[in-house]
């Protein structure tokens, strides 16, 4: 497939994902500070686990240009970018303060059962499958925040959730720095790996990469569904 064809294929998968019953449920739960705290804690686990998964893909990949692009991506996530001088985990910690969480509560968060299952699945996928499949699996999750792709459906995950935090809890953009950053940053990250999918996910590898992207979106939906179920157990 060409880059444009890859964009269309992955874009269609992500649009189906954002319209899925699990995601509709995720966005339907009324937000309160205790419920938001659950999301912050689980998201912190997700963000830290991404670093492990990208490292797996880089270790499995023999192509220096791909390794360089992964390092560029990870520098922005871990070290600094235009949204933070301390990496994106720091954004989550700052956002946690808005719902009454101390940094140590975020850093010592325990995973929900669904979170543990999907993090284990992503670890296996990026470690044991080919690097091309791992690349497709990880890059497609960045697309879930791309407002260019999902604007007509209410926006990407971060934009839609930011609206909930503002409308249902009265927060400002300043109080939700992680959601603000990822409503913008992942547009760049969505595009970073398309040239490599075009070049290396060809022939039989094409179908494997597409399937890995589908599976990864299924994992992401399970992760979000687990958060929603845990939030609903909190009455206030």
Short mmCIF file of C-alpha atoms in Angstrom, two decimals:
data_model
loop_
_atom_site.label_atom_id
_atom_site.label_comp_id
_atom_site.label_asym_id
_atom_site.label_seq_id
_atom_site.Cartn_x
_atom_site.Cartn_y
_atom_site.Cartn_z
CA UNK A 1 0.00 0.00 0.00
CA UNK A 2 1.04 3.59 -0.54
CA UNK A 3 1.25 6.02 2.39
CA UNK A 4 -2.16 7.37 1.41
CA UNK A 5 -3.60 3.86 1.34
CA UNK A 6 -2.10 3.08 4.74
CA UNK A 7 -3.55 6.31 6.07
CA UNK A 8 -6.98 5.34 4.77
CA UNK A 9 -6.75 1.77 6.08
CA UNK A 10 -5.62 2.67 9.58
CA UNK A 11 -7.94 5.68 9.65
CA UNK A 12 -10.95 3.48 8.92
CA UNK A 13 -9.95 1.11 11.73
CA UNK A 14 -9.62 3.98 14.21
CA UNK A 15 -12.95 5.50 13.19
CA UNK A 16 -14.61 2.12 13.78
CA UNK A 17 -12.86 1.93 17.14
CA UNK A 18 -14.00 5.35 18.34
CA UNK A 19 -17.61 4.47 17.41
CA UNK A 20 -17.51 1.09 19.15
CA UNK A 21 -19.86 0.31 22.07
CA UNK A 22 -16.91 0.12 24.49
CA UNK A 23 -15.77 3.63 23.61
CA UNK A 24 -19.29 5.03 23.66
CA UNK A 25 -19.63 3.58 27.16
CA UNK A 26 -16.26 5.05 28.16
CA UNK A 27 -17.36 8.53 27.16
CA UNK A 28 -20.86 8.18 28.63
CA UNK A 29 -19.83 7.85 32.29
CA UNK A 30 -20.43 11.14 34.09
CA UNK A 31 -17.12 12.52 35.33
CA UNK A 32 -16.44 13.35 38.98
CA UNK A 33 -13.10 13.87 40.68
CA UNK A 34 -12.99 10.37 42.23
CA UNK A 35 -13.87 8.84 38.87
CA UNK A 36 -11.35 11.03 37.09
CA UNK A 37 -8.69 9.87 39.56
CA UNK A 38 -9.19 6.30 38.35
CA UNK A 39 -8.55 7.40 34.79
CA UNK A 40 -5.42 9.34 35.76
CA UNK A 41 -3.91 6.37 37.62
CA UNK A 42 -4.61 3.88 34.83
CA UNK A 43 -3.40 6.31 32.17
CA UNK A 44 -0.13 6.70 34.06
CA UNK A 45 0.38 2.93 33.82
CA UNK A 46 -0.43 3.03 30.11
CA UNK A 47 2.04 5.86 29.45
CA UNK A 48 4.89 4.17 31.33
CA UNK A 49 4.18 0.84 29.63
CA UNK A 50 4.41 2.43 26.18
CA UNK A 51 8.09 3.04 26.82
CA UNK A 52 8.65 -0.69 27.31
CA UNK A 53 6.72 -1.52 24.14
CA UNK A 54 8.53 0.98 21.93
CA UNK A 55 11.82 -0.38 23.27
CA UNK A 56 10.75 -3.89 22.23
CA UNK A 57 10.01 -2.73 18.68
CA UNK A 58 13.33 -0.90 18.45
CA UNK A 59 15.23 -3.93 19.75
CA UNK A 60 13.57 -6.22 17.19
CA UNK A 61 14.12 -3.82 14.28
CA UNK A 62 17.37 -3.92 12.26
CA UNK A 63 16.59 -0.74 10.30
CA UNK A 64 18.52 2.24 11.64
CA UNK A 65 16.10 4.82 10.20
CA UNK A 66 13.23 3.23 12.11
CA UNK A 67 15.27 3.15 15.33
CA UNK A 68 16.08 6.83 14.88
CA UNK A 69 12.41 7.70 14.41
CA UNK A 70 11.46 5.71 17.51
CA UNK A 71 14.10 7.58 19.51
CA UNK A 72 12.71 10.87 18.23
CA UNK A 73 9.24 9.82 19.32
CA UNK A 74 10.44 8.64 22.72
CA UNK A 75 12.53 11.75 23.36
CA UNK A 76 9.37 13.82 23.09
CA UNK A 77 7.45 11.44 25.34
CA UNK A 78 10.11 10.95 28.03
CA UNK A 79 12.44 13.96 27.99
CA UNK A 80 10.83 17.11 26.62
CA UNK A 81 8.72 18.58 23.87
CA UNK A 82 6.71 21.75 23.33
CA UNK A 83 4.18 20.65 25.95
CA UNK A 84 6.49 19.72 28.82
CA UNK A 85 10.10 20.17 29.89
CA UNK A 86 9.94 16.92 31.85
CA UNK A 87 8.14 14.41 29.63
CA UNK A 88 4.51 13.38 29.36
CA UNK A 89 4.33 11.47 32.64
CA UNK A 90 4.87 14.83 34.31
CA UNK A 91 1.75 16.10 32.52
CA UNK A 92 -0.26 13.28 34.08
CA UNK A 93 1.11 14.06 37.52
CA UNK A 94 0.18 17.72 37.09
CA UNK A 95 -3.29 16.76 35.93
CA UNK A 96 -3.64 14.40 38.88
CA UNK A 97 -3.32 17.35 41.24
CA UNK A 98 -6.54 18.72 39.76
CA UNK A 99 -8.45 15.70 41.09
CA UNK A 100 -6.67 15.51 44.45
CA UNK A 101 -3.96 12.97 43.66
CA UNK A 102 -0.45 13.24 45.04
CA UNK A 103 2.45 12.20 42.79
CA UNK A 104 3.19 9.08 44.86
CA UNK A 105 -0.42 7.91 44.44
CA UNK A 106 -0.02 8.07 40.68
CA UNK A 107 3.43 6.48 40.57
CA UNK A 108 2.34 3.60 42.82
CA UNK A 109 -0.99 2.99 41.07
CA UNK A 110 -2.25 -0.58 40.89
CA UNK A 111 -3.61 -1.76 37.52
CA UNK A 112 -7.21 -2.77 37.09
CA UNK A 113 -7.65 -6.34 35.86
CA UNK A 114 -8.41 -5.10 32.35
CA UNK A 115 -5.37 -2.82 32.44
CA UNK A 116 -3.08 -5.66 33.49
CA UNK A 117 -4.45 -7.90 30.76
CA UNK A 118 -4.00 -5.41 27.94
CA UNK A 119 -0.57 -4.26 29.09
CA UNK A 120 0.54 -7.89 29.10
CA UNK A 121 -0.96 -8.34 25.63
CA UNK A 122 0.88 -5.31 24.26
CA UNK A 123 4.12 -6.52 25.85
CA UNK A 124 3.75 -9.90 24.17
CA UNK A 125 2.78 -8.41 20.83
CA UNK A 126 5.68 -5.97 20.63
CA UNK A 127 8.23 -8.45 21.99
CA UNK A 128 7.28 -11.69 20.25
CA UNK A 129 5.78 -10.62 16.92
CA UNK A 130 7.77 -9.05 14.10
CA UNK A 131 8.88 -5.45 14.51
CA UNK A 132 6.61 -4.46 11.61
CA UNK A 133 3.58 -5.83 13.45
CA UNK A 134 4.70 -4.16 16.66
CA UNK A 135 5.16 -0.86 14.85
CA UNK A 136 1.65 -1.02 13.39
CA UNK A 137 0.20 -1.98 16.77
CA UNK A 138 1.75 0.97 18.57
CA UNK A 139 1.42 3.67 15.95
CA UNK A 140 -2.30 3.06 15.47
CA UNK A 141 -2.96 3.92 19.13
CA UNK A 142 -1.54 7.40 18.48
CA UNK A 143 -4.22 7.88 15.84
CA UNK A 144 -6.93 7.57 18.50
CA UNK A 145 -6.12 11.16 19.54
CA UNK A 146 -6.01 12.64 16.03
CA UNK A 147 -8.68 15.34 15.70
CA UNK A 148 -7.98 15.67 11.98
CA UNK A 149 -9.22 12.12 11.53
CA UNK A 150 -11.95 12.12 14.18
CA UNK A 151 -13.16 15.73 14.30
CA UNK A 152 -16.53 14.95 12.73
CA UNK A 153 -17.07 12.26 15.39
CA UNK A 154 -16.50 14.63 18.29
CA UNK A 155 -12.70 14.55 18.22
CA UNK A 156 -10.06 12.11 19.34
CA UNK A 157 -9.95 10.49 22.76
CA UNK A 158 -8.10 13.33 24.47
CA UNK A 159 -10.25 16.08 22.98
CA UNK A 160 -13.49 14.30 23.84
CA UNK A 161 -12.35 13.56 27.38
CA UNK A 162 -11.10 17.13 27.83
CA UNK A 163 -14.57 18.39 26.95
CA UNK A 164 -16.05 16.09 29.59
CA UNK A 165 -13.64 17.32 32.26
CA UNK A 166 -14.45 20.93 31.41
CA UNK A 167 -18.21 20.51 30.99
CA UNK A 168 -18.86 18.12 33.88
CA UNK A 169 -16.25 19.27 36.42
CA UNK A 170 -15.70 22.89 35.37
CA UNK A 171 -11.98 22.52 34.66
CA UNK A 172 -9.92 24.77 32.41
CA UNK A 173 -7.34 23.68 29.85
CA UNK A 174 -4.62 24.70 32.34
CA UNK A 175 -5.92 22.13 34.82
CA UNK A 176 -5.86 19.26 32.31
CA UNK A 177 -2.38 19.52 30.73
CA UNK A 178 -2.14 15.86 29.72
CA UNK A 179 -5.40 15.95 27.80
CA UNK A 180 -4.49 19.29 26.25
CA UNK A 181 -1.10 18.03 25.08
CA UNK A 182 -2.40 14.79 23.61
CA UNK A 183 -5.22 16.51 21.78
CA UNK A 184 -2.38 18.06 19.72
CA UNK A 185 0.85 16.06 20.05
CA UNK A 186 -0.45 12.81 18.60
CA UNK A 187 -1.30 14.43 15.29
CA UNK A 188 2.45 14.60 14.65
CA UNK A 189 2.96 11.13 16.07
CA UNK A 190 0.22 9.74 13.85
CA UNK A 191 2.23 10.59 10.74
CA UNK A 192 5.71 9.58 11.90
CA UNK A 193 5.72 5.93 10.88
CA UNK A 194 3.62 5.85 7.70
CA UNK A 195 6.68 5.87 5.40
CA UNK A 196 8.02 2.77 7.14
CA UNK A 197 4.73 0.90 6.88
CA UNK A 198 4.73 1.67 3.16
CA UNK A 199 8.28 0.38 2.75
CA UNK A 200 8.41 -2.59 5.09
CA UNK A 201 4.81 -3.79 5.59
CA UNK A 202 4.50 -5.17 2.08
CA UNK A 203 3.47 -8.52 0.68
CA UNK A 204 2.49 -11.01 3.37
CA UNK A 205 3.64 -8.55 6.03
CA UNK A 206 0.88 -6.14 5.02
CA UNK A 207 -1.95 -8.33 6.27
CA UNK A 208 -0.02 -9.16 9.43
CA UNK A 209 0.50 -5.46 10.16
CA UNK A 210 -3.16 -4.65 9.57
CA UNK A 211 -4.22 -7.47 11.88
CA UNK A 212 -1.81 -6.25 14.56
CA UNK A 213 -3.35 -2.78 14.31
CA UNK A 214 -6.85 -4.25 14.67
CA UNK A 215 -5.81 -6.31 17.69
CA UNK A 216 -4.13 -3.32 19.29
CA UNK A 217 -7.30 -1.24 18.96
CA UNK A 218 -9.25 -4.10 20.53
CA UNK A 219 -6.82 -4.04 23.46
CA UNK A 220 -7.24 -0.28 23.74
CA UNK A 221 -11.02 -0.64 23.83
CA UNK A 222 -10.77 -3.22 26.63
CA UNK A 223 -8.48 -0.87 28.57
CA UNK A 224 -11.00 1.99 28.29
CA UNK A 225 -13.92 -0.30 29.13
CA UNK A 226 -12.18 -1.41 32.31
CA UNK A 227 -11.79 2.21 33.39
CA UNK A 228 -15.46 2.93 32.71
CA UNK A 229 -16.61 -0.09 34.71
CA UNK A 230 -14.42 0.89 37.66
CA UNK A 231 -15.68 4.46 37.51
CA UNK A 232 -19.30 3.34 37.59
CA UNK A 233 -18.70 1.57 40.89
CA UNK A 234 -18.02 4.97 42.46
CA UNK A 235 -21.34 6.65 43.24
CA UNK A 236 -20.02 10.18 43.59
#
